[in-house]
Every structure is written in C-alpha cells, then in structure tokens.
C-alpha cells in the first residue's frame, strides 16, 4: 500500500507534488490501521516487533500527518 492508496480510500485526489514518502515499516502500520484504530501494543504484536521499535515509526507517521492518536497509545488513520 502506498500514500496514493490512502488518498484513494478517503476519496481524495492525490497531488503528486505533495505525496509523502513512507518506509516499509510505516506502510505496514498504515495497512494495519485501515481496519480501524489500534493500540500500540497490538500494532507491535501484529508486526512481531517490540514497542520501543514501533514508537519512533508511529511518531514519524504522526508528524507526517498520516495517523493520529485516538486515545492513550491508540492510533488511527488521519481523516
């Protein structure tokens, strides 16, 4: 999945000049969150990683505006 897929999912026409580059790990998290919000522990479990490995990736996705907090350590795709 790519940022273009996310835009398409939300009915937004992607602007090629403003597309965000995502790493493989970021794309994996985006893919998990397509089904709805998820606690960071569950994200780590599903990706077979430790929470301390996931935290900087989640922070990066927040800064890029791809995901947002939906509660304490719970994340969802940005709308």
PDB file of N, CA, C and O in Angstrom:
ATOM      1  N   UNK A   1       0.831  -1.179   0.000  1.00  0.00           N
ATOM      2  CA  UNK A   1       0.000   0.000   0.000  1.00  0.00           C
ATOM      3  C   UNK A   1       0.872   1.238   0.000  1.00  0.00           C
ATOM      4  O   UNK A   1       1.938   1.270   0.584  1.00  0.00           O
ATOM      5  N   UNK A   2       0.375   2.255  -0.625  1.00  0.00           N
ATOM      6  CA  UNK A   2       1.131   3.492  -0.755  1.00  0.00           C
ATOM      7  C   UNK A   2       0.293   4.664  -0.269  1.00  0.00           C
ATOM      8  O   UNK A   2      -0.908   4.527  -0.045  1.00  0.00           O
ATOM      9  N   UNK A   3       0.907   5.833  -0.134  1.00  0.00           N
ATOM     10  CA  UNK A   3       0.130   7.012   0.237  1.00  0.00           C
ATOM     11  C   UNK A   3      -1.009   7.277  -0.749  1.00  0.00           C
ATOM     12  O   UNK A   3      -2.083   7.715  -0.351  1.00  0.00           O
ATOM     13  N   UNK A   4      -0.801   6.978  -2.018  1.00  0.00           N
ATOM     14  CA  UNK A   4      -1.852   7.159  -3.016  1.00  0.00           C
ATOM     15  C   UNK A   4      -3.065   6.296  -2.686  1.00  0.00           C
ATOM     16  O   UNK A   4      -4.208   6.736  -2.826  1.00  0.00           O
ATOM     17  N   UNK A   5      -2.820   5.075  -2.210  1.00  0.00           N
ATOM     18  CA  UNK A   5      -3.918   4.186  -1.813  1.00  0.00           C
ATOM     19  C   UNK A   5      -4.726   4.797  -0.674  1.00  0.00           C
ATOM     20  O   UNK A   5      -5.955   4.685  -0.627  1.00  0.00           O
ATOM     21  N   UNK A   6      -4.039   5.438   0.251  1.00  0.00           N
ATOM     22  CA  UNK A   6      -4.716   6.062   1.388  1.00  0.00           C
ATOM     23  C   UNK A   6      -5.602   7.205   0.903  1.00  0.00           C
ATOM     24  O   UNK A   6      -6.756   7.329   1.306  1.00  0.00           O
ATOM     25  N   UNK A   7      -5.057   8.045   0.027  1.00  0.00           N
ATOM     26  CA  UNK A   7      -5.854   9.145  -0.524  1.00  0.00           C
ATOM     27  C   UNK A   7      -7.083   8.610  -1.240  1.00  0.00           C
ATOM     28  O   UNK A   7      -8.195   9.107  -1.060  1.00  0.00           O
ATOM     29  N   UNK A   8      -6.885   7.587  -2.043  1.00  0.00           N
ATOM     30  CA  UNK A   8      -7.991   6.998  -2.799  1.00  0.00           C
ATOM     31  C   UNK A   8      -9.048   6.441  -1.851  1.00  0.00           C
ATOM     32  O   UNK A   8     -10.240   6.618  -2.076  1.00  0.00           O
ATOM     33  N   UNK A   9      -8.604   5.807  -0.786  1.00  0.00           N
ATOM     34  CA  UNK A   9      -9.526   5.238   0.205  1.00  0.00           C
ATOM     35  C   UNK A   9     -10.442   6.316   0.789  1.00  0.00           C
ATOM     36  O   UNK A   9     -11.621   6.079   1.025  1.00  0.00           O
ATOM     37  N   UNK A  10      -9.908   7.512   1.004  1.00  0.00           N
ATOM     38  CA  UNK A  10     -10.688   8.595   1.594  1.00  0.00           C
ATOM     39  C   UNK A  10     -11.304   9.516   0.544  1.00  0.00           C
ATOM     40  O   UNK A  10     -11.861  10.562   0.869  1.00  0.00           O
ATOM     41  N   UNK A  11     -11.206   9.123  -0.739  1.00  0.00           N
ATOM     42  CA  UNK A  11     -11.835   9.913  -1.794  1.00  0.00           C
ATOM     43  C   UNK A  11     -11.142  11.223  -2.085  1.00  0.00           C
ATOM     44  O   UNK A  11     -11.769  12.184  -2.532  1.00  0.00           O
ATOM     45  N   UNK A  12      -9.838  11.272  -1.832  1.00  0.00           N
ATOM     46  CA  UNK A  12      -9.063  12.493  -2.072  1.00  0.00           C
ATOM     47  C   UNK A  12      -8.192  12.276  -3.301  1.00  0.00           C
ATOM     48  O   UNK A  12      -7.513  11.261  -3.420  1.00  0.00           O
ATOM     49  N   UNK A  13      -8.214  13.235  -4.203  1.00  0.00           N
ATOM     50  CA  UNK A  13      -7.369  13.170  -5.387  1.00  0.00           C
ATOM     51  C   UNK A  13      -5.934  13.504  -4.969  1.00  0.00           C
ATOM     52  O   UNK A  13      -5.669  14.602  -4.488  1.00  0.00           O
ATOM     53  N   UNK A  14      -5.006  12.558  -5.105  1.00  0.00           N
ATOM     54  CA  UNK A  14      -3.632  12.827  -4.669  1.00  0.00           C
ATOM     55  C   UNK A  14      -2.948  13.862  -5.555  1.00  0.00           C
ATOM     56  O   UNK A  14      -3.127  13.878  -6.763  1.00  0.00           O
ATOM     57  N   UNK A  15      -2.194  14.720  -4.915  1.00  0.00           N
ATOM     58  CA  UNK A  15      -1.399  15.724  -5.603  1.00  0.00           C
ATOM     59  C   UNK A  15       0.028  15.198  -5.656  1.00  0.00           C
ATOM     60  O   UNK A  15       0.675  15.047  -4.630  1.00  0.00           O
ATOM     61  N   UNK A  16       0.519  14.912  -6.837  1.00  0.00           N
ATOM     62  CA  UNK A  16       1.830  14.284  -6.999  1.00  0.00           C
ATOM     63  C   UNK A  16       2.926  15.092  -6.309  1.00  0.00           C
ATOM     64  O   UNK A  16       3.834  14.537  -5.718  1.00  0.00           O
ATOM     65  N   UNK A  17       2.804  16.421  -6.316  1.00  0.00           N
ATOM     66  CA  UNK A  17       3.835  17.258  -5.703  1.00  0.00           C
ATOM     67  C   UNK A  17       3.868  17.106  -4.186  1.00  0.00           C
ATOM     68  O   UNK A  17       4.887  17.316  -3.570  1.00  0.00           O
ATOM     69  N   UNK A  18       2.744  16.734  -3.577  1.00  0.00           N
ATOM     70  CA  UNK A  18       2.657  16.666  -2.121  1.00  0.00           C
ATOM     71  C   UNK A  18       2.640  15.243  -1.572  1.00  0.00           C
ATOM     72  O   UNK A  18       2.317  15.056  -0.416  1.00  0.00           O
ATOM     73  N   UNK A  19       2.961  14.251  -2.374  1.00  0.00           N
ATOM     74  CA  UNK A  19       2.937  12.879  -1.892  1.00  0.00           C
ATOM     75  C   UNK A  19       4.037  12.666  -0.850  1.00  0.00           C
ATOM     76  O   UNK A  19       5.142  13.170  -0.975  1.00  0.00           O
ATOM     77  N   UNK A  20       3.688  11.896   0.167  1.00  0.00           N
ATOM     78  CA  UNK A  20       4.601  11.627   1.268  1.00  0.00           C
ATOM     79  C   UNK A  20       5.279  10.284   1.036  1.00  0.00           C
ATOM     80  O   UNK A  20       4.623   9.299   0.718  1.00  0.00           O
ATOM     81  N   UNK A  21       6.576  10.269   1.190  1.00  0.00           N
ATOM     82  CA  UNK A  21       7.324   9.024   1.068  1.00  0.00           C
ATOM     83  C   UNK A  21       7.241   8.270   2.393  1.00  0.00           C
ATOM     84  O   UNK A  21       7.504   8.829   3.452  1.00  0.00           O
ATOM     85  N   UNK A  22       6.858   7.001   2.340  1.00  0.00           N
ATOM     86  CA  UNK A  22       6.764   6.181   3.538  1.00  0.00           C
ATOM     87  C   UNK A  22       7.720   4.996   3.436  1.00  0.00           C
ATOM     88  O   UNK A  22       7.911   4.441   2.367  1.00  0.00           O
ATOM     89  N   UNK A  23       8.271   4.629   4.583  1.00  0.00           N
ATOM     90  CA  UNK A  23       9.145   3.456   4.639  1.00  0.00           C
ATOM     91  C   UNK A  23       8.278   2.199   4.628  1.00  0.00           C
ATOM     92  O   UNK A  23       7.052   2.267   4.806  1.00  0.00           O
ATOM     93  N   UNK A  24       8.900   1.055   4.463  1.00  0.00           N
ATOM     94  CA  UNK A  24       8.165  -0.215   4.510  1.00  0.00           C
ATOM     95  C   UNK A  24       7.470  -0.391   5.859  1.00  0.00           C
ATOM     96  O   UNK A  24       6.320  -0.820   5.918  1.00  0.00           O
ATOM     97  N   UNK A  25       8.162  -0.059   6.937  1.00  0.00           N
ATOM     98  CA  UNK A  25       7.574  -0.194   8.275  1.00  0.00           C
ATOM     99  C   UNK A  25       6.380   0.734   8.442  1.00  0.00           C
ATOM    100  O   UNK A  25       5.363   0.356   9.030  1.00  0.00           O
ATOM    101  N   UNK A  26       6.483   1.957   7.934  1.00  0.00           N
ATOM    102  CA  UNK A  26       5.366   2.896   8.009  1.00  0.00           C
ATOM    103  C   UNK A  26       4.169   2.373   7.212  1.00  0.00           C
ATOM    104  O   UNK A  26       3.032   2.440   7.674  1.00  0.00           O
ATOM    105  N   UNK A  27       4.445   1.836   6.043  1.00  0.00           N
ATOM    106  CA  UNK A  27       3.366   1.270   5.222  1.00  0.00           C
ATOM    107  C   UNK A  27       2.687   0.096   5.917  1.00  0.00           C
ATOM    108  O   UNK A  27       1.471  -0.077   5.811  1.00  0.00           O
ATOM    109  N   UNK A  28       3.459  -0.719   6.641  1.00  0.00           N
ATOM    110  CA  UNK A  28       2.883  -1.855   7.372  1.00  0.00           C
ATOM    111  C   UNK A  28       1.899  -1.359   8.437  1.00  0.00           C
ATOM    112  O   UNK A  28       0.819  -1.922   8.610  1.00  0.00           O
ATOM    113  N   UNK A  29       2.269  -0.309   9.139  1.00  0.00           N
ATOM    114  CA  UNK A  29       1.397   0.244  10.177  1.00  0.00           C
ATOM    115  C   UNK A  29       0.148   0.853   9.552  1.00  0.00           C
ATOM    116  O   UNK A  29      -0.966   0.641  10.039  1.00  0.00           O
ATOM    117  N   UNK A  30       0.318   1.587   8.460  1.00  0.00           N
ATOM    118  CA  UNK A  30      -0.830   2.162   7.753  1.00  0.00           C
ATOM    119  C   UNK A  30      -1.789   1.045   7.341  1.00  0.00           C
ATOM    120  O   UNK A  30      -3.009   1.163   7.507  1.00  0.00           O
ATOM    121  N   UNK A  31      -1.252  -0.033   6.830  1.00  0.00           N
ATOM    122  CA  UNK A  31      -2.084  -1.164   6.397  1.00  0.00           C
ATOM    123  C   UNK A  31      -2.885  -1.734   7.580  1.00  0.00           C
ATOM    124  O   UNK A  31      -4.070  -2.036   7.442  1.00  0.00           O
ATOM    125  N   UNK A  32      -2.240  -1.867   8.745  1.00  0.00           N
ATOM    126  CA  UNK A  32      -2.936  -2.377   9.923  1.00  0.00           C
ATOM    127  C   UNK A  32      -4.068  -1.451  10.355  1.00  0.00           C
ATOM    128  O   UNK A  32      -5.125  -1.901  10.785  1.00  0.00           O
ATOM    129  N   UNK A  33      -3.851  -0.152  10.239  1.00  0.00           N
ATOM    130  CA  UNK A  33      -4.828   0.822  10.723  1.00  0.00           C
ATOM    131  C   UNK A  33      -5.982   1.047   9.745  1.00  0.00           C
ATOM    132  O   UNK A  33      -6.947   1.729  10.086  1.00  0.00           O
ATOM    133  N   UNK A  34      -5.903   0.459   8.561  1.00  0.00           N
ATOM    134  CA  UNK A  34      -7.005   0.607   7.604  1.00  0.00           C
ATOM    135  C   UNK A  34      -8.288  -0.025   8.126  1.00  0.00           C
ATOM    136  O   UNK A  34      -9.372   0.384   7.747  1.00  0.00           O
ATOM    137  N   UNK A  35      -8.160  -1.009   9.014  1.00  0.00           N
ATOM    138  CA  UNK A  35      -9.329  -1.677   9.583  1.00  0.00           C
ATOM    139  C   UNK A  35      -9.878  -0.957  10.811  1.00  0.00           C
ATOM    140  O   UNK A  35     -10.869  -1.376  11.378  1.00  0.00           O
ATOM    141  N   UNK A  36      -9.207   0.105  11.241  1.00  0.00           N
ATOM    142  CA  UNK A  36      -9.674   0.864  12.406  1.00  0.00           C
ATOM    143  C   UNK A  36      -8.553   1.132  13.390  1.00  0.00           C
ATOM    144  O   UNK A  36      -7.413   0.733  13.187  1.00  0.00           O
ATOM    145  N   UNK A  37      -8.908   1.824  14.452  1.00  0.00           N
ATOM    146  CA  UNK A  37      -7.900   2.204  15.443  1.00  0.00           C
ATOM    147  C   UNK A  37      -7.322   0.977  16.138  1.00  0.00           C
ATOM    148  O   UNK A  37      -7.952  -0.077  16.192  1.00  0.00           O
ATOM    149  N   UNK A  38      -6.086   1.170  16.653  1.00  0.00           N
ATOM    150  CA  UNK A  38      -5.394   0.036  17.266  1.00  0.00           C
ATOM    151  C   UNK A  38      -4.418   0.542  18.326  1.00  0.00           C
ATOM    152  O   UNK A  38      -3.759   1.570  18.135  1.00  0.00           O
ATOM    153  N   UNK A  39      -4.323  -0.190  19.424  1.00  0.00           N
ATOM    154  CA  UNK A  39      -3.380   0.126  20.494  1.00  0.00           C
ATOM    155  C   UNK A  39      -1.969  -0.221  20.023  1.00  0.00           C
ATOM    156  O   UNK A  39      -1.769  -1.182  19.282  1.00  0.00           O
ATOM    157  N   UNK A  40      -1.002   0.549  20.489  1.00  0.00           N
ATOM    158  CA  UNK A  40       0.384   0.355  20.048  1.00  0.00           C
ATOM    159  C   UNK A  40       0.899  -1.051  20.398  1.00  0.00           C
ATOM    160  O   UNK A  40       1.696  -1.624  19.653  1.00  0.00           O
ATOM    161  N   UNK A  41       0.443  -1.628  21.507  1.00  0.00           N
ATOM    162  CA  UNK A  41       0.869  -2.989  21.857  1.00  0.00           C
ATOM    163  C   UNK A  41       0.387  -3.994  20.817  1.00  0.00           C
ATOM    164  O   UNK A  41       1.115  -4.924  20.461  1.00  0.00           O
ATOM    165  N   UNK A  42      -0.826  -3.804  20.318  1.00  0.00           N
ATOM    166  CA  UNK A  42      -1.367  -4.710  19.304  1.00  0.00           C
ATOM    167  C   UNK A  42      -0.634  -4.520  17.974  1.00  0.00           C
ATOM    168  O   UNK A  42      -0.371  -5.488  17.259  1.00  0.00           O
ATOM    169  N   UNK A  43      -0.289  -3.263  17.646  1.00  0.00           N
ATOM    170  CA  UNK A  43       0.487  -2.999  16.428  1.00  0.00           C
ATOM    171  C   UNK A  43       1.813  -3.747  16.510  1.00  0.00           C
ATOM    172  O   UNK A  43       2.208  -4.441  15.577  1.00  0.00           O
ATOM    173  N   UNK A  44       2.495  -3.605  17.643  1.00  0.00           N
ATOM    174  CA  UNK A  44       3.789  -4.279  17.837  1.00  0.00           C
ATOM    175  C   UNK A  44       3.635  -5.789  17.739  1.00  0.00           C
ATOM    176  O   UNK A  44       4.446  -6.458  17.079  1.00  0.00           O
ATOM    177  N   UNK A  45       2.597  -6.324  18.354  1.00  0.00           N
ATOM    178  CA  UNK A  45       2.359  -7.767  18.326  1.00  0.00           C
ATOM    179  C   UNK A  45       2.135  -8.252  16.893  1.00  0.00           C
ATOM    180  O   UNK A  45       2.734  -9.245  16.465  1.00  0.00           O
ATOM    181  N   UNK A  46       1.287  -7.548  16.152  1.00  0.00           N
ATOM    182  CA  UNK A  46       0.978  -7.968  14.784  1.00  0.00           C
ATOM    183  C   UNK A  46       2.195  -7.864  13.859  1.00  0.00           C
ATOM    184  O   UNK A  46       2.295  -8.611  12.896  1.00  0.00           O
ATOM    185  N   UNK A  47       3.099  -6.929  14.141  1.00  0.00           N
ATOM    186  CA  UNK A  47       4.300  -6.777  13.317  1.00  0.00           C
ATOM    187  C   UNK A  47       5.492  -7.556  13.871  1.00  0.00           C
ATOM    188  O   UNK A  47       6.590  -7.487  13.320  1.00  0.00           O
ATOM    189  N   UNK A  48       5.248  -8.299  14.975  1.00  0.00           N
ATOM    190  CA  UNK A  48       6.297  -9.097  15.603  1.00  0.00           C
ATOM    191  C   UNK A  48       7.509  -8.240  15.977  1.00  0.00           C
ATOM    192  O   UNK A  48       8.653  -8.607  15.722  1.00  0.00           O
ATOM    193  N   UNK A  49       7.211  -7.063  16.551  1.00  0.00           N
ATOM    194  CA  UNK A  49       8.266  -6.150  16.993  1.00  0.00           C
ATOM    195  C   UNK A  49       7.982  -5.729  18.423  1.00  0.00           C
ATOM    196  O   UNK A  49       6.893  -5.928  18.939  1.00  0.00           O
ATOM    197  N   UNK A  50       8.981  -5.152  19.057  1.00  0.00           N
ATOM    198  CA  UNK A  50       8.824  -4.631  20.408  1.00  0.00           C
ATOM    199  C   UNK A  50       8.278  -3.201  20.323  1.00  0.00           C
ATOM    200  O   UNK A  50       8.459  -2.516  19.321  1.00  0.00           O
ATOM    201  N   UNK A  51       7.609  -2.773  21.403  1.00  0.00           N
ATOM    202  CA  UNK A  51       7.005  -1.443  21.404  1.00  0.00           C
ATOM    203  C   UNK A  51       8.058  -0.358  21.151  1.00  0.00           C
ATOM    204  O   UNK A  51       7.797   0.587  20.413  1.00  0.00           O
ATOM    205  N   UNK A  52       9.250  -0.505  21.730  1.00  0.00           N
ATOM    206  CA  UNK A  52      10.274   0.519  21.530  1.00  0.00           C
ATOM    207  C   UNK A  52      10.743   0.598  20.075  1.00  0.00           C
ATOM    208  O   UNK A  52      11.292   1.613  19.647  1.00  0.00           O
ATOM    209  N   UNK A  53      10.500  -0.444  19.293  1.00  0.00           N
ATOM    210  CA  UNK A  53      10.828  -0.406  17.865  1.00  0.00           C
ATOM    211  C   UNK A  53       9.724   0.293  17.067  1.00  0.00           C
ATOM    212  O   UNK A  53       9.979   0.898  16.029  1.00  0.00           O
ATOM    213  N   UNK A  54       8.493   0.195  17.553  1.00  0.00           N
ATOM    214  CA  UNK A  54       7.331   0.756  16.866  1.00  0.00           C
ATOM    215  C   UNK A  54       7.158   2.248  17.168  1.00  0.00           C
ATOM    216  O   UNK A  54       6.740   3.020  16.315  1.00  0.00           O
ATOM    217  N   UNK A  55       7.486   2.655  18.384  1.00  0.00           N
ATOM    218  CA  UNK A  55       7.240   4.028  18.834  1.00  0.00           C
ATOM    219  C   UNK A  55       7.798   5.100  17.893  1.00  0.00           C
ATOM    220  O   UNK A  55       7.070   6.028  17.526  1.00  0.00           O
ATOM    221  N   UNK A  56       9.065   5.016  17.462  1.00  0.00           N
ATOM    222  CA  UNK A  56       9.556   6.067  16.561  1.00  0.00           C
ATOM    223  C   UNK A  56       8.877   6.062  15.188  1.00  0.00           C
ATOM    224  O   UNK A  56       8.714   7.108  14.558  1.00  0.00           O
ATOM    225  N   UNK A  57       8.436   4.902  14.744  1.00  0.00           N
ATOM    226  CA  UNK A  57       7.748   4.806  13.450  1.00  0.00           C
ATOM    227  C   UNK A  57       6.379   5.459  13.554  1.00  0.00           C
ATOM    228  O   UNK A  57       5.969   6.228  12.671  1.00  0.00           O
ATOM    229  N   UNK A  58       5.685   5.191  14.662  1.00  0.00           N
ATOM    230  CA  UNK A  58       4.374   5.804  14.898  1.00  0.00           C
ATOM    231  C   UNK A  58       4.533   7.320  15.012  1.00  0.00           C
ATOM    232  O   UNK A  58       3.740   8.084  14.441  1.00  0.00           O
ATOM    233  N   UNK A  59       5.559   7.769  15.711  1.00  0.00           N
ATOM    234  CA  UNK A  59       5.799   9.211  15.846  1.00  0.00           C
ATOM    235  C   UNK A  59       6.050   9.848  14.486  1.00  0.00           C
ATOM    236  O   UNK A  59       5.542  10.938  14.193  1.00  0.00           O
ATOM    237  N   UNK A  60       6.799   9.181  13.650  1.00  0.00           N
ATOM    238  CA  UNK A  60       7.073   9.682  12.302  1.00  0.00           C
ATOM    239  C   UNK A  60       5.783   9.806  11.486  1.00  0.00           C
ATOM    240  O   UNK A  60       5.572  10.800  10.788  1.00  0.00           O
ATOM    241  N   UNK A  61       4.920   8.809  11.595  1.00  0.00           N
ATOM    242  CA  UNK A  61       3.643   8.847  10.873  1.00  0.00           C
ATOM    243  C   UNK A  61       2.743   9.965  11.391  1.00  0.00           C
ATOM    244  O   UNK A  61       2.005  10.579  10.623  1.00  0.00           O
ATOM    245  N   UNK A  62       2.819  10.250  12.691  1.00  0.00           N
ATOM    246  CA  UNK A  62       2.053  11.364  13.257  1.00  0.00           C
ATOM    247  C   UNK A  62       2.555  12.693  12.699  1.00  0.00           C
ATOM    248  O   UNK A  62       1.755  13.540  12.300  1.00  0.00           O
ATOM    249  N   UNK A  63       3.872  12.857  12.667  1.00  0.00           N
ATOM    250  CA  UNK A  63       4.466  14.091  12.149  1.00  0.00           C
ATOM    251  C   UNK A  63       4.118  14.285  10.672  1.00  0.00           C
ATOM    252  O   UNK A  63       3.842  15.399  10.228  1.00  0.00           O
ATOM    253  N   UNK A  64       4.093  13.209   9.924  1.00  0.00           N
ATOM    254  CA  UNK A  64       3.754  13.272   8.504  1.00  0.00           C
ATOM    255  C   UNK A  64       2.263  13.482   8.270  1.00  0.00           C
ATOM    256  O   UNK A  64       1.828  13.699   7.142  1.00  0.00           O
ATOM    257  N   UNK A  65       1.466  13.385   9.350  1.00  0.00           N
ATOM    258  CA  UNK A  65       0.032  13.603   9.238  1.00  0.00           C
ATOM    259  C   UNK A  65      -0.741  12.408   8.713  1.00  0.00           C
ATOM    260  O   UNK A  65      -1.899  12.538   8.322  1.00  0.00           O
ATOM    261  N   UNK A  66      -0.127  11.235   8.728  1.00  0.00           N
ATOM    262  CA  UNK A  66      -0.788  10.026   8.217  1.00  0.00           C
ATOM    263  C   UNK A  66      -1.687   9.369   9.255  1.00  0.00           C
ATOM    264  O   UNK A  66      -2.698   8.766   8.905  1.00  0.00           O
ATOM    265  N   UNK A  67      -1.281   9.446  10.525  1.00  0.00           N
ATOM    266  CA  UNK A  67      -2.071   8.850  11.596  1.00  0.00           C
ATOM    267  C   UNK A  67      -2.244   9.875  12.706  1.00  0.00           C
ATOM    268  O   UNK A  67      -1.538  10.891  12.756  1.00  0.00           O
ATOM    269  N   UNK A  68      -3.174   9.588  13.606  1.00  0.00           N
ATOM    270  CA  UNK A  68      -3.382  10.454  14.763  1.00  0.00           C
ATOM    271  C   UNK A  68      -3.738   9.595  15.969  1.00  0.00           C
ATOM    272  O   UNK A  68      -4.127   8.441  15.830  1.00  0.00           O
ATOM    273  N   UNK A  69      -3.591  10.195  17.144  1.00  0.00           N
ATOM    274  CA  UNK A  69      -3.957   9.499  18.379  1.00  0.00           C
ATOM    275  C   UNK A  69      -5.468   9.473  18.503  1.00  0.00           C
ATOM    276  O   UNK A  69      -6.134  10.477  18.307  1.00  0.00           O
ATOM    277  N   UNK A  70      -5.974   8.323  18.880  1.00  0.00           N
ATOM    278  CA  UNK A  70      -7.410   8.164  19.092  1.00  0.00           C
ATOM    279  C   UNK A  70      -7.679   7.874  20.563  1.00  0.00           C
ATOM    280  O   UNK A  70      -8.803   7.575  20.942  1.00  0.00           O
ATOM    281  N   UNK A  71      -6.651   7.952  21.376  1.00  0.00           N
ATOM    282  CA  UNK A  71      -6.729   7.679  22.800  1.00  0.00           C
ATOM    283  C   UNK A  71      -5.323   7.498  23.332  1.00  0.00           C
ATOM    284  O   UNK A  71      -4.351   7.787  22.633  1.00  0.00           O
ATOM    285  N   UNK A  72      -5.216   6.996  24.541  1.00  0.00           N
ATOM    286  CA  UNK A  72      -3.884   6.778  25.128  1.00  0.00           C
ATOM    287  C   UNK A  72      -3.247   5.573  24.444  1.00  0.00           C
ATOM    288  O   UNK A  72      -3.738   4.447  24.564  1.00  0.00           O
ATOM    289  N   UNK A  73      -2.180   5.836  23.687  1.00  0.00           N
ATOM    290  CA  UNK A  73      -1.454   4.802  22.940  1.00  0.00           C
ATOM    291  C   UNK A  73      -2.336   4.068  21.921  1.00  0.00           C
ATOM    292  O   UNK A  73      -2.045   2.938  21.549  1.00  0.00           O
ATOM    293  N   UNK A  74      -3.407   4.699  21.481  1.00  0.00           N
ATOM    294  CA  UNK A  74      -4.285   4.153  20.466  1.00  0.00           C
ATOM    295  C   UNK A  74      -4.190   5.069  19.257  1.00  0.00           C
ATOM    296  O   UNK A  74      -4.259   6.296  19.386  1.00  0.00           O
ATOM    297  N   UNK A  75      -4.037   4.476  18.071  1.00  0.00           N
ATOM    298  CA  UNK A  75      -3.833   5.256  16.855  1.00  0.00           C
ATOM    299  C   UNK A  75      -4.821   4.867  15.780  1.00  0.00           C
ATOM    300  O   UNK A  75      -5.315   3.741  15.737  1.00  0.00           O
ATOM    301  N   UNK A  76      -5.104   5.835  14.907  1.00  0.00           N
ATOM    302  CA  UNK A  76      -5.974   5.589  13.762  1.00  0.00           C
ATOM    303  C   UNK A  76      -5.451   6.402  12.578  1.00  0.00           C
ATOM    304  O   UNK A  76      -4.612   7.294  12.757  1.00  0.00           O
ATOM    305  N   UNK A  77      -5.942   6.092  11.397  1.00  0.00           N
ATOM    306  CA  UNK A  77      -5.571   6.879  10.224  1.00  0.00           C
ATOM    307  C   UNK A  77      -6.142   8.280  10.370  1.00  0.00           C
ATOM    308  O   UNK A  77      -7.243   8.446  10.902  1.00  0.00           O
ATOM    309  N   UNK A  78      -5.398   9.262   9.919  1.00  0.00           N
ATOM    310  CA  UNK A  78      -5.912  10.637   9.929  1.00  0.00           C
ATOM    311  C   UNK A  78      -7.021  10.743   8.907  1.00  0.00           C
ATOM    312  O   UNK A  78      -6.959  10.151   7.839  1.00  0.00           O
ATOM    313  N   UNK A  79      -8.037  11.477   9.234  1.00  0.00           N
ATOM    314  CA  UNK A  79      -9.190  11.620   8.320  1.00  0.00           C
ATOM    315  C   UNK A  79      -9.046  12.804   7.434  1.00  0.00           C
ATOM    316  O   UNK A  79      -8.599  13.792   7.637  1.00  0.00           O
TER     317      UNK A  79
END
